[in-house]
Amino acid sequence: MTRIVFMGTPDFSVPILRMLHEEGYELLAAVTQPDRPVGRKRVLTPPPVKEEALRLGLPVIQPGRLKGSAELDEILSLEPDLIVTAAFGQILPKELLEAPPLGCLNVHASLLPEYRGGAPIHQAIMDGREETGVTIMYMAEKLDAGDIISQVRVPIGGNDNTGELFGRLSEAGTRLLKETLPSVINGTNERIPQDHEKATFAGNIKREQERIDWTMPGSAVHNQIRGLSPWPVAYTELDGKTVKMWRSEKADGKSGASPGEIISTDDGVITVQAGDGTAVRILELQPSGKKRMETRGYLNGAGSHIKSGDRFI
């Protein structure tokens, strides 16, 4: 039986780990990121992969930094035939990449060479793409640049957010890996070099990418809101206070209105003018210091003072 070390961290990775266990592969260990403080109370919380691995009775290894660590030596000592990674969150050192006889595979949430990097799902939605997918690839020293083994395409709906697409891509990646692994193990798989000239990049989301620029077209604002929902969440300001925007839809604008101007609060929705004459309807939001809520509830309560002509900045 093929001996595998699995490396992954978020919810995206959990169905993949579970599938490997159900298929009967010999899982030597699950390697994941350290527990992190979460929420306002900074409660130390294990990553989802750790929770699933413990449920399955697997050893867990949590290196703070893999390169040069005791945890790296521990992984190497396990002598796996194959390493499978899925959103692990760290670069694998060369000595680990070269150790398994069958190589190191990565389940990457894009159609490589597009969207190399740590936020391919966010970026595909923010760019307004109508399709993305999952790639099973051999890992290389350069980020997400290894040879492609298999791919599957996944459509993106016009109102899909990152959380929804995250789940569908995880399911698609799990199925694709299940179908691909037998050929990798028996040496009959394809190995297609990437066209590096066509590579695009999707680095981890930065704070400045979260702030809404209302001078952008309405479609771009809508894509930003859904691309950053449910994490890290797009935001704007009203009366000097931060307002997070969770869910939106595209709408028609109002002649003569300026970007960021509230042009309607009818039907329990805030409609905001964008920069190209179109607008965005805000369906869910989160005022500063409050929980996420539907816009209707906000307008009937803490936001009852908001009126047409007020402006988000």
PDB file of C-alpha atoms in Angstrom:
ATOM      1  CA  MET A   1       0.000   0.000   0.000  1.00  0.00           C
ATOM      2  CA  THR A   2       1.275   3.457  -0.916  1.00  0.00           C
ATOM      3  CA  ARG A   3       2.631   5.365   2.093  1.00  0.00           C
ATOM      4  CA  ILE A   4       1.486   9.008   2.047  1.00  0.00           C
ATOM      5  CA  VAL A   5       2.175  12.106   4.105  1.00  0.00           C
ATOM      6  CA  PHE A   6      -0.635  14.644   3.728  1.00  0.00           C
ATOM      7  CA  MET A   7       0.015  18.384   4.109  1.00  0.00           C
ATOM      8  CA  GLY A   8      -2.859  20.873   4.312  1.00  0.00           C
ATOM      9  CA  THR A   9      -4.480  23.402   6.617  1.00  0.00           C
ATOM     10  CA  PRO A  10      -7.949  24.945   5.897  1.00  0.00           C
ATOM     11  CA  ASP A  11     -11.411  23.493   5.269  1.00  0.00           C
ATOM     12  CA  PHE A  12     -10.519  23.153   1.572  1.00  0.00           C
ATOM     13  CA  SER A  13      -8.060  20.392   2.491  1.00  0.00           C
ATOM     14  CA  VAL A  14     -10.296  18.331   4.781  1.00  0.00           C
ATOM     15  CA  PRO A  15     -12.312  16.368   2.157  1.00  0.00           C
ATOM     16  CA  ILE A  16      -9.042  15.480   0.417  1.00  0.00           C
ATOM     17  CA  LEU A  17      -7.549  14.067   3.614  1.00  0.00           C
ATOM     18  CA  ARG A  18     -10.778  12.192   4.320  1.00  0.00           C
ATOM     19  CA  MET A  19     -10.807  10.686   0.820  1.00  0.00           C
ATOM     20  CA  LEU A  20      -7.230   9.412   1.160  1.00  0.00           C
ATOM     21  CA  HIS A  21      -8.198   7.721   4.408  1.00  0.00           C
ATOM     22  CA  GLU A  22     -11.383   6.198   2.972  1.00  0.00           C
ATOM     23  CA  GLU A  23      -9.514   4.886  -0.080  1.00  0.00           C
ATOM     24  CA  GLY A  24      -7.227   2.901   2.187  1.00  0.00           C
ATOM     25  CA  TYR A  25      -3.910   4.626   1.536  1.00  0.00           C
ATOM     26  CA  GLU A  26      -1.425   4.313   4.392  1.00  0.00           C
ATOM     27  CA  LEU A  27      -1.444   7.813   5.885  1.00  0.00           C
ATOM     28  CA  LEU A  28       1.716   8.258   7.909  1.00  0.00           C
ATOM     29  CA  ALA A  29       0.910  11.740   9.238  1.00  0.00           C
ATOM     30  CA  ALA A  30      -1.000  14.945   8.584  1.00  0.00           C
ATOM     31  CA  VAL A  31       1.208  18.035   8.494  1.00  0.00           C
ATOM     32  CA  THR A  32      -0.555  21.338   9.123  1.00  0.00           C
ATOM     33  CA  GLN A  33      -0.004  24.864  10.404  1.00  0.00           C
ATOM     34  CA  PRO A  34       0.240  25.595  14.138  1.00  0.00           C
ATOM     35  CA  ASP A  35      -2.850  26.425  16.179  1.00  0.00           C
ATOM     36  CA  ARG A  36      -3.659  30.161  15.890  1.00  0.00           C
ATOM     37  CA  PRO A  37      -5.583  32.689  18.022  1.00  0.00           C
ATOM     38  CA  VAL A  38      -9.017  33.296  16.479  1.00  0.00           C
ATOM     39  CA  GLY A  39     -11.728  35.908  17.060  1.00  0.00           C
ATOM     40  CA  ARG A  40     -11.955  38.869  19.365  1.00  0.00           C
ATOM     41  CA  LYS A  41     -11.129  36.744  22.394  1.00  0.00           C
ATOM     42  CA  ARG A  42      -8.070  35.302  20.580  1.00  0.00           C
ATOM     43  CA  VAL A  43      -8.961  31.714  21.424  1.00  0.00           C
ATOM     44  CA  LEU A  44      -6.179  29.315  20.393  1.00  0.00           C
ATOM     45  CA  THR A  45      -7.816  27.227  17.638  1.00  0.00           C
ATOM     46  CA  PRO A  46      -6.525  24.190  15.738  1.00  0.00           C
ATOM     47  CA  PRO A  47      -6.680  24.256  11.922  1.00  0.00           C
ATOM     48  CA  PRO A  48      -9.450  22.154  10.328  1.00  0.00           C
ATOM     49  CA  VAL A  49      -6.969  19.561   9.030  1.00  0.00           C
ATOM     50  CA  LYS A  50      -5.677  18.926  12.542  1.00  0.00           C
ATOM     51  CA  GLU A  51      -9.199  18.379  13.834  1.00  0.00           C
ATOM     52  CA  GLU A  52      -9.981  15.922  11.037  1.00  0.00           C
ATOM     53  CA  ALA A  53      -6.647  14.101  11.411  1.00  0.00           C
ATOM     54  CA  LEU A  54      -7.209  13.589  15.133  1.00  0.00           C
ATOM     55  CA  ARG A  55     -10.732  12.324  14.408  1.00  0.00           C
ATOM     56  CA  LEU A  56      -9.208   9.795  12.012  1.00  0.00           C
ATOM     57  CA  GLY A  57      -6.558   8.788  14.552  1.00  0.00           C
ATOM     58  CA  LEU A  58      -3.618  10.115  12.520  1.00  0.00           C
ATOM     59  CA  PRO A  59      -0.381  11.588  13.884  1.00  0.00           C
ATOM     60  CA  VAL A  60      -0.256  15.383  13.488  1.00  0.00           C
ATOM     61  CA  ILE A  61       2.878  17.451  12.807  1.00  0.00           C
ATOM     62  CA  GLN A  62       2.668  21.262  13.109  1.00  0.00           C
ATOM     63  CA  PRO A  63       5.838  23.086  12.051  1.00  0.00           C
ATOM     64  CA  GLY A  64       5.959  26.838  12.591  1.00  0.00           C
ATOM     65  CA  ARG A  65       8.510  27.060   9.789  1.00  0.00           C
ATOM     66  CA  LEU A  66       9.299  23.877   7.914  1.00  0.00           C
ATOM     67  CA  LYS A  67      12.757  24.623   6.545  1.00  0.00           C
ATOM     68  CA  GLY A  68      15.525  23.471   8.882  1.00  0.00           C
ATOM     69  CA  SER A  69      13.077  22.332  11.557  1.00  0.00           C
ATOM     70  CA  ALA A  70      12.880  19.222  13.719  1.00  0.00           C
ATOM     71  CA  GLU A  71       9.475  18.635  12.158  1.00  0.00           C
ATOM     72  CA  LEU A  72      11.108  18.431   8.709  1.00  0.00           C
ATOM     73  CA  ASP A  73      13.454  15.748  10.003  1.00  0.00           C
ATOM     74  CA  GLU A  74      10.453  13.906  11.447  1.00  0.00           C
ATOM     75  CA  ILE A  75       8.645  13.954   8.083  1.00  0.00           C
ATOM     76  CA  LEU A  76      11.747  12.733   6.251  1.00  0.00           C
ATOM     77  CA  SER A  77      12.194   9.923   8.770  1.00  0.00           C
ATOM     78  CA  LEU A  78       8.739   8.599   7.864  1.00  0.00           C
ATOM     79  CA  GLU A  79      10.059   7.801   4.361  1.00  0.00           C
ATOM     80  CA  PRO A  80       6.773   8.333   2.494  1.00  0.00           C
ATOM     81  CA  ASP A  81       6.316   7.053  -1.050  1.00  0.00           C
ATOM     82  CA  LEU A  82       4.321  10.174  -1.891  1.00  0.00           C
ATOM     83  CA  ILE A  83       3.497  13.563  -0.394  1.00  0.00           C
ATOM     84  CA  VAL A  84       0.124  15.159  -1.154  1.00  0.00           C
ATOM     85  CA  THR A  85      -0.422  18.837  -0.369  1.00  0.00           C
ATOM     86  CA  ALA A  86      -3.550  20.987  -0.528  1.00  0.00           C
ATOM     87  CA  ALA A  87      -3.424  24.581   0.700  1.00  0.00           C
ATOM     88  CA  PHE A  88      -0.725  23.787   3.246  1.00  0.00           C
ATOM     89  CA  GLY A  89       0.470  27.387   3.468  1.00  0.00           C
ATOM     90  CA  GLN A  90       4.257  26.986   3.440  1.00  0.00           C
ATOM     91  CA  ILE A  91       6.909  26.472   0.783  1.00  0.00           C
ATOM     92  CA  LEU A  92       8.348  22.949   0.831  1.00  0.00           C
ATOM     93  CA  PRO A  93      12.167  22.838   1.005  1.00  0.00           C
ATOM     94  CA  LYS A  94      14.087  21.139  -1.800  1.00  0.00           C
ATOM     95  CA  GLU A  95      15.163  18.174   0.339  1.00  0.00           C
ATOM     96  CA  LEU A  96      11.511  17.335   1.055  1.00  0.00           C
ATOM     97  CA  LEU A  97      10.462  17.777  -2.578  1.00  0.00           C
ATOM     98  CA  GLU A  98      13.139  15.305  -3.648  1.00  0.00           C
ATOM     99  CA  ALA A  99      12.568  12.703  -0.912  1.00  0.00           C
ATOM    100  CA  PRO A 100       9.451  10.685  -1.933  1.00  0.00           C
ATOM    101  CA  PRO A 101      10.028   8.207  -4.793  1.00  0.00           C
ATOM    102  CA  LEU A 102       6.656   9.105  -6.342  1.00  0.00           C
ATOM    103  CA  GLY A 103       7.164  12.833  -5.842  1.00  0.00           C
ATOM    104  CA  CYS A 104       5.118  15.581  -4.203  1.00  0.00           C
ATOM    105  CA  LEU A 105       1.663  16.379  -5.587  1.00  0.00           C
ATOM    106  CA  ASN A 106      -0.308  19.566  -5.038  1.00  0.00           C
ATOM    107  CA  VAL A 107      -4.057  20.125  -5.390  1.00  0.00           C
ATOM    108  CA  HIS A 108      -4.205  23.744  -6.595  1.00  0.00           C
ATOM    109  CA  ALA A 109      -7.469  25.693  -6.951  1.00  0.00           C
ATOM    110  CA  SER A 110      -6.963  27.136 -10.423  1.00  0.00           C
ATOM    111  CA  LEU A 111      -6.351  26.117 -14.011  1.00  0.00           C
ATOM    112  CA  LEU A 112      -2.598  26.536 -13.978  1.00  0.00           C
ATOM    113  CA  PRO A 113      -0.610  28.389 -15.210  1.00  0.00           C
ATOM    114  CA  GLU A 114      -3.327  30.935 -14.329  1.00  0.00           C
ATOM    115  CA  TYR A 115      -3.516  32.176 -10.744  1.00  0.00           C
ATOM    116  CA  ARG A 116      -0.399  30.802  -9.157  1.00  0.00           C
ATOM    117  CA  GLY A 117      -0.165  31.770  -5.491  1.00  0.00           C
ATOM    118  CA  GLY A 118      -2.136  31.746  -2.271  1.00  0.00           C
ATOM    119  CA  ALA A 119      -5.481  33.342  -3.254  1.00  0.00           C
ATOM    120  CA  PRO A 120      -6.561  31.888  -6.613  1.00  0.00           C
ATOM    121  CA  ILE A 121     -10.222  31.548  -5.640  1.00  0.00           C
ATOM    122  CA  HIS A 122     -10.554  35.133  -4.396  1.00  0.00           C
ATOM    123  CA  GLN A 123      -8.777  36.508  -7.437  1.00  0.00           C
ATOM    124  CA  ALA A 124     -10.787  34.595 -10.021  1.00  0.00           C
ATOM    125  CA  ILE A 125     -14.027  36.046  -8.627  1.00  0.00           C
ATOM    126  CA  MET A 126     -12.590  39.542  -8.198  1.00  0.00           C
ATOM    127  CA  ASP A 127     -11.503  39.427 -11.837  1.00  0.00           C
ATOM    128  CA  GLY A 128     -15.041  38.534 -12.894  1.00  0.00           C
ATOM    129  CA  ARG A 129     -14.072  35.187 -14.372  1.00  0.00           C
ATOM    130  CA  GLU A 130     -16.853  32.826 -15.416  1.00  0.00           C
ATOM    131  CA  GLU A 131     -14.767  29.675 -15.036  1.00  0.00           C
ATOM    132  CA  THR A 132     -11.911  28.354 -12.952  1.00  0.00           C
ATOM    133  CA  GLY A 133     -10.901  24.847 -11.892  1.00  0.00           C
ATOM    134  CA  VAL A 134      -8.481  22.571 -10.077  1.00  0.00           C
ATOM    135  CA  THR A 135      -5.053  21.330 -11.121  1.00  0.00           C
ATOM    136  CA  ILE A 136      -3.211  18.264  -9.823  1.00  0.00           C
ATOM    137  CA  MET A 137       0.474  19.004 -10.328  1.00  0.00           C
ATOM    138  CA  TYR A 138       3.951  17.910  -9.368  1.00  0.00           C
ATOM    139  CA  MET A 139       5.507  20.389  -6.971  1.00  0.00           C
ATOM    140  CA  ALA A 140       8.674  22.250  -7.915  1.00  0.00           C
ATOM    141  CA  GLU A 141      10.931  24.715  -6.105  1.00  0.00           C
ATOM    142  CA  LYS A 142       9.285  27.632  -7.915  1.00  0.00           C
ATOM    143  CA  LEU A 143       5.801  28.493  -6.654  1.00  0.00           C
ATOM    144  CA  ASP A 144       3.057  26.495  -8.411  1.00  0.00           C
ATOM    145  CA  ALA A 145       5.279  26.022 -11.467  1.00  0.00           C
ATOM    146  CA  GLY A 146       5.507  22.217 -11.606  1.00  0.00           C
ATOM    147  CA  ASP A 147       4.289  19.900 -14.345  1.00  0.00           C
ATOM    148  CA  ILE A 148       0.525  19.408 -14.707  1.00  0.00           C
ATOM    149  CA  ILE A 149      -0.926  15.916 -14.267  1.00  0.00           C
ATOM    150  CA  SER A 150      -4.663  16.564 -14.565  1.00  0.00           C
ATOM    151  CA  GLN A 151      -7.222  19.375 -14.490  1.00  0.00           C
ATOM    152  CA  VAL A 152     -10.966  19.864 -14.132  1.00  0.00           C
ATOM    153  CA  ARG A 153     -13.003  22.967 -14.998  1.00  0.00           C
ATOM    154  CA  VAL A 154     -15.575  24.494 -12.623  1.00  0.00           C
ATOM    155  CA  PRO A 155     -18.022  27.288 -13.612  1.00  0.00           C
ATOM    156  CA  ILE A 156     -18.380  30.464 -11.540  1.00  0.00           C
ATOM    157  CA  GLY A 157     -21.880  31.934 -11.180  1.00  0.00           C
ATOM    158  CA  GLY A 158     -22.414  35.676 -11.382  1.00  0.00           C
ATOM    159  CA  ASN A 159     -23.281  35.926  -7.678  1.00  0.00           C
ATOM    160  CA  ASP A 160     -21.021  33.170  -6.309  1.00  0.00           C
ATOM    161  CA  ASN A 161     -18.801  34.241  -3.434  1.00  0.00           C
ATOM    162  CA  THR A 162     -15.425  32.860  -2.407  1.00  0.00           C
ATOM    163  CA  GLY A 163     -16.874  30.648   0.335  1.00  0.00           C
ATOM    164  CA  GLU A 164     -19.322  28.973  -2.051  1.00  0.00           C
ATOM    165  CA  LEU A 165     -16.721  28.452  -4.776  1.00  0.00           C
ATOM    166  CA  PHE A 166     -14.187  27.287  -2.170  1.00  0.00           C
ATOM    167  CA  GLY A 167     -16.477  24.381  -1.282  1.00  0.00           C
ATOM    168  CA  ARG A 168     -17.167  23.382  -4.883  1.00  0.00           C
ATOM    169  CA  LEU A 169     -13.483  23.478  -5.815  1.00  0.00           C
ATOM    170  CA  SER A 170     -12.603  21.374  -2.772  1.00  0.00           C
ATOM    171  CA  GLU A 171     -15.134  18.744  -3.873  1.00  0.00           C
ATOM    172  CA  ALA A 172     -13.875  18.878  -7.478  1.00  0.00           C
ATOM    173  CA  GLY A 173     -10.261  18.593  -6.331  1.00  0.00           C
ATOM    174  CA  THR A 174     -11.051  15.623  -4.129  1.00  0.00           C
ATOM    175  CA  ARG A 175     -12.709  13.757  -7.002  1.00  0.00           C
ATOM    176  CA  LEU A 176      -9.898  14.650  -9.403  1.00  0.00           C
ATOM    177  CA  LEU A 177      -7.180  13.479  -7.019  1.00  0.00           C
ATOM    178  CA  LYS A 178      -9.062  10.220  -6.393  1.00  0.00           C
ATOM    179  CA  GLU A 179      -9.169   9.615 -10.164  1.00  0.00           C
ATOM    180  CA  THR A 180      -5.548  10.703 -10.718  1.00  0.00           C
ATOM    181  CA  LEU A 181      -3.668   8.897  -7.937  1.00  0.00           C
ATOM    182  CA  PRO A 182      -3.761   5.364  -9.421  1.00  0.00           C
ATOM    183  CA  SER A 183      -1.953   6.542 -12.575  1.00  0.00           C
ATOM    184  CA  VAL A 184       0.661   8.384 -10.489  1.00  0.00           C
ATOM    185  CA  ILE A 185       1.300   5.295  -8.411  1.00  0.00           C
ATOM    186  CA  ASN A 186       1.656   2.966 -11.403  1.00  0.00           C
ATOM    187  CA  GLY A 187       3.623   5.497 -13.443  1.00  0.00           C
ATOM    188  CA  THR A 188       1.171   5.963 -16.330  1.00  0.00           C
ATOM    189  CA  ASN A 189       0.110   9.557 -15.614  1.00  0.00           C
ATOM    190  CA  GLU A 190       0.557  12.507 -17.950  1.00  0.00           C
ATOM    191  CA  ARG A 191       3.198  15.121 -17.135  1.00  0.00           C
ATOM    192  CA  ILE A 192       2.640  18.375 -19.011  1.00  0.00           C
ATOM    193  CA  PRO A 193       5.103  21.264 -18.514  1.00  0.00           C
ATOM    194  CA  GLN A 194       3.444  24.618 -17.831  1.00  0.00           C
ATOM    195  CA  ASP A 195       3.735  27.492 -20.287  1.00  0.00           C
ATOM    196  CA  HIS A 196       5.439  29.933 -17.921  1.00  0.00           C
ATOM    197  CA  GLU A 197       4.853  32.862 -20.282  1.00  0.00           C
ATOM    198  CA  LYS A 198       1.109  32.482 -19.665  1.00  0.00           C
ATOM    199  CA  ALA A 199       1.454  32.433 -15.875  1.00  0.00           C
ATOM    200  CA  THR A 200      -0.616  34.876 -13.815  1.00  0.00           C
ATOM    201  CA  PHE A 201      -0.408  35.356 -10.069  1.00  0.00           C
ATOM    202  CA  ALA A 202      -2.860  35.581  -7.190  1.00  0.00           C
ATOM    203  CA  GLY A 203      -0.927  36.524  -4.069  1.00  0.00           C
ATOM    204  CA  ASN A 204      -2.462  36.535  -0.603  1.00  0.00           C
ATOM    205  CA  ILE A 205      -5.025  39.310  -0.190  1.00  0.00           C
ATOM    206  CA  LYS A 206      -3.593  42.552   1.186  1.00  0.00           C
ATOM    207  CA  ARG A 207      -5.433  45.017   3.385  1.00  0.00           C
ATOM    208  CA  GLU A 208      -5.512  47.678   0.659  1.00  0.00           C
ATOM    209  CA  GLN A 209      -7.387  45.258  -1.621  1.00  0.00           C
ATOM    210  CA  GLU A 210     -10.230  45.053   0.893  1.00  0.00           C
ATOM    211  CA  ARG A 211     -11.255  48.719   0.737  1.00  0.00           C
ATOM    212  CA  ILE A 212     -13.919  49.481  -1.850  1.00  0.00           C
ATOM    213  CA  ASP A 213     -13.102  52.106  -4.457  1.00  0.00           C
ATOM    214  CA  TRP A 214     -16.515  53.381  -5.513  1.00  0.00           C
ATOM    215  CA  THR A 215     -15.063  54.975  -8.662  1.00  0.00           C
ATOM    216  CA  MET A 216     -14.697  51.462 -10.098  1.00  0.00           C
ATOM    217  CA  PRO A 217     -17.462  50.103 -12.352  1.00  0.00           C
ATOM    218  CA  GLY A 218     -20.398  48.594 -10.494  1.00  0.00           C
ATOM    219  CA  SER A 219     -19.525  45.121 -11.771  1.00  0.00           C
ATOM    220  CA  ALA A 220     -16.006  45.446 -10.315  1.00  0.00           C
ATOM    221  CA  VAL A 221     -17.351  46.556  -6.919  1.00  0.00           C
ATOM    222  CA  HIS A 222     -19.788  43.627  -6.906  1.00  0.00           C
ATOM    223  CA  ASN A 223     -16.964  41.232  -7.832  1.00  0.00           C
ATOM    224  CA  GLN A 224     -14.787  42.649  -5.058  1.00  0.00           C
ATOM    225  CA  ILE A 225     -17.524  42.191  -2.458  1.00  0.00           C
ATOM    226  CA  ARG A 226     -18.292  38.596  -3.422  1.00  0.00           C
ATOM    227  CA  GLY A 227     -14.619  37.783  -3.999  1.00  0.00           C
ATOM    228  CA  LEU A 228     -13.787  38.805  -0.431  1.00  0.00           C
ATOM    229  CA  SER A 229     -16.813  37.156   1.205  1.00  0.00           C
ATOM    230  CA  PRO A 230     -16.857  35.485   3.681  1.00  0.00           C
ATOM    231  CA  TRP A 231     -13.210  36.360   4.303  1.00  0.00           C
ATOM    232  CA  PRO A 232     -11.495  38.777   4.685  1.00  0.00           C
ATOM    233  CA  VAL A 233     -14.586  40.919   3.689  1.00  0.00           C
ATOM    234  CA  ALA A 234     -14.603  44.160   1.666  1.00  0.00           C
ATOM    235  CA  TYR A 235     -15.197  47.386   3.564  1.00  0.00           C
ATOM    236  CA  THR A 236     -15.980  51.055   3.151  1.00  0.00           C
ATOM    237  CA  GLU A 237     -16.664  54.007   5.472  1.00  0.00           C
ATOM    238  CA  LEU A 238     -19.775  55.983   6.328  1.00  0.00           C
ATOM    239  CA  ASP A 239     -19.656  58.948   8.707  1.00  0.00           C
ATOM    240  CA  GLY A 240     -16.098  57.992   9.677  1.00  0.00           C
ATOM    241  CA  LYS A 241     -17.001  54.436  10.683  1.00  0.00           C
ATOM    242  CA  THR A 242     -16.099  51.196   8.943  1.00  0.00           C
ATOM    243  CA  VAL A 243     -18.870  49.208   7.279  1.00  0.00           C
ATOM    244  CA  LYS A 244     -18.134  45.721   5.944  1.00  0.00           C
ATOM    245  CA  MET A 245     -19.998  44.641   2.819  1.00  0.00           C
ATOM    246  CA  TRP A 246     -20.954  40.958   2.733  1.00  0.00           C
ATOM    247  CA  ARG A 247     -23.397  40.495  -0.136  1.00  0.00           C
ATOM    248  CA  SER A 248     -24.431  42.571  -3.119  1.00  0.00           C
ATOM    249  CA  GLU A 249     -25.887  42.550  -6.601  1.00  0.00           C
ATOM    250  CA  LYS A 250     -25.470  44.743  -9.655  1.00  0.00           C
ATOM    251  CA  ALA A 251     -28.027  47.479 -10.377  1.00  0.00           C
ATOM    252  CA  ASP A 252     -28.724  50.475 -12.592  1.00  0.00           C
ATOM    253  CA  GLY A 253     -27.262  53.811 -11.546  1.00  0.00           C
ATOM    254  CA  LYS A 254     -28.765  57.285 -11.285  1.00  0.00           C
ATOM    255  CA  SER A 255     -27.910  60.127 -13.634  1.00  0.00           C
ATOM    256  CA  GLY A 256     -25.890  62.843 -11.907  1.00  0.00           C
ATOM    257  CA  ALA A 257     -25.022  60.845  -8.785  1.00  0.00           C
ATOM    258  CA  SER A 258     -21.382  60.644  -7.682  1.00  0.00           C
ATOM    259  CA  PRO A 259     -19.442  57.448  -6.858  1.00  0.00           C
ATOM    260  CA  GLY A 260     -20.214  56.190  -3.352  1.00  0.00           C
ATOM    261  CA  GLU A 261     -23.446  58.169  -3.099  1.00  0.00           C
ATOM    262  CA  ILE A 262     -26.467  56.356  -1.692  1.00  0.00           C
ATOM    263  CA  ILE A 263     -29.157  56.730  -4.354  1.00  0.00           C
ATOM    264  CA  SER A 264     -31.885  54.649  -2.704  1.00  0.00           C
ATOM    265  CA  THR A 265     -32.845  52.867   0.518  1.00  0.00           C
ATOM    266  CA  ASP A 266     -36.065  51.423  -0.902  1.00  0.00           C
ATOM    267  CA  ASP A 267     -37.143  47.810  -0.354  1.00  0.00           C
ATOM    268  CA  GLY A 268     -34.749  47.304   2.556  1.00  0.00           C
ATOM    269  CA  VAL A 269     -31.685  47.623   0.336  1.00  0.00           C
ATOM    270  CA  ILE A 270     -29.006  50.309   0.093  1.00  0.00           C
ATOM    271  CA  THR A 271     -28.227  51.147  -3.529  1.00  0.00           C
ATOM    272  CA  VAL A 272     -24.883  52.864  -4.054  1.00  0.00           C
ATOM    273  CA  GLN A 273     -23.674  54.656  -7.180  1.00  0.00           C
ATOM    274  CA  ALA A 274     -20.495  53.298  -8.766  1.00  0.00           C
ATOM    275  CA  GLY A 275     -18.046  54.955 -11.131  1.00  0.00           C
ATOM    276  CA  ASP A 276     -19.420  54.040 -14.557  1.00  0.00           C
ATOM    277  CA  GLY A 277     -23.028  55.118 -14.181  1.00  0.00           C
ATOM    278  CA  THR A 278     -24.075  51.747 -12.769  1.00  0.00           C
ATOM    279  CA  ALA A 279     -24.774  50.924  -9.134  1.00  0.00           C
ATOM    280  CA  VAL A 280     -24.516  48.187  -6.511  1.00  0.00           C
ATOM    281  CA  ARG A 281     -27.305  47.015  -4.212  1.00  0.00           C
ATOM    282  CA  ILE A 282     -26.032  46.078  -0.747  1.00  0.00           C
ATOM    283  CA  LEU A 283     -27.985  43.102   0.605  1.00  0.00           C
ATOM    284  CA  GLU A 284     -25.936  42.239   3.707  1.00  0.00           C
ATOM    285  CA  LEU A 285     -23.497  44.344   5.691  1.00  0.00           C
ATOM    286  CA  GLN A 286     -21.783  44.686   9.046  1.00  0.00           C
ATOM    287  CA  PRO A 287     -21.611  48.073  10.786  1.00  0.00           C
ATOM    288  CA  SER A 288     -18.636  48.794  13.018  1.00  0.00           C
ATOM    289  CA  GLY A 289     -18.916  46.904  16.317  1.00  0.00           C
ATOM    290  CA  LYS A 290     -21.984  44.937  15.156  1.00  0.00           C
ATOM    291  CA  LYS A 291     -22.674  41.489  13.755  1.00  0.00           C
ATOM    292  CA  ARG A 292     -23.303  40.718  10.095  1.00  0.00           C
ATOM    293  CA  MET A 293     -26.921  41.453   9.190  1.00  0.00           C
ATOM    294  CA  GLU A 294     -29.318  41.867   6.317  1.00  0.00           C
ATOM    295  CA  THR A 295     -29.483  45.454   5.110  1.00  0.00           C
ATOM    296  CA  ARG A 296     -33.227  45.586   5.799  1.00  0.00           C
ATOM    297  CA  GLY A 297     -32.638  44.943   9.502  1.00  0.00           C
ATOM    298  CA  TYR A 298     -29.916  47.577   9.589  1.00  0.00           C
ATOM    299  CA  LEU A 299     -32.158  50.212   7.980  1.00  0.00           C
ATOM    300  CA  ASN A 300     -34.921  49.406  10.445  1.00  0.00           C
ATOM    301  CA  GLY A 301     -32.535  49.757  13.397  1.00  0.00           C
ATOM    302  CA  ALA A 302     -29.094  51.305  13.804  1.00  0.00           C
ATOM    303  CA  GLY A 303     -29.089  52.585  10.211  1.00  0.00           C
ATOM    304  CA  SER A 304     -32.524  54.186  10.248  1.00  0.00           C
ATOM    305  CA  HIS A 305     -30.905  57.622   9.851  1.00  0.00           C
ATOM    306  CA  ILE A 306     -29.351  56.720   6.489  1.00  0.00           C
ATOM    307  CA  LYS A 307     -30.915  58.442   3.488  1.00  0.00           C
ATOM    308  CA  SER A 308     -30.366  59.096  -0.184  1.00  0.00           C
ATOM    309  CA  GLY A 309     -27.506  61.543  -0.692  1.00  0.00           C
ATOM    310  CA  ASP A 310     -25.327  60.104   2.105  1.00  0.00           C
ATOM    311  CA  ARG A 311     -22.006  58.856   0.816  1.00  0.00           C
ATOM    312  CA  PHE A 312     -19.708  55.920   1.372  1.00  0.00           C
ATOM    313  CA  ILE A 313     -15.994  56.690   1.015  1.00  0.00           C
TER     314      ILE A 313
END
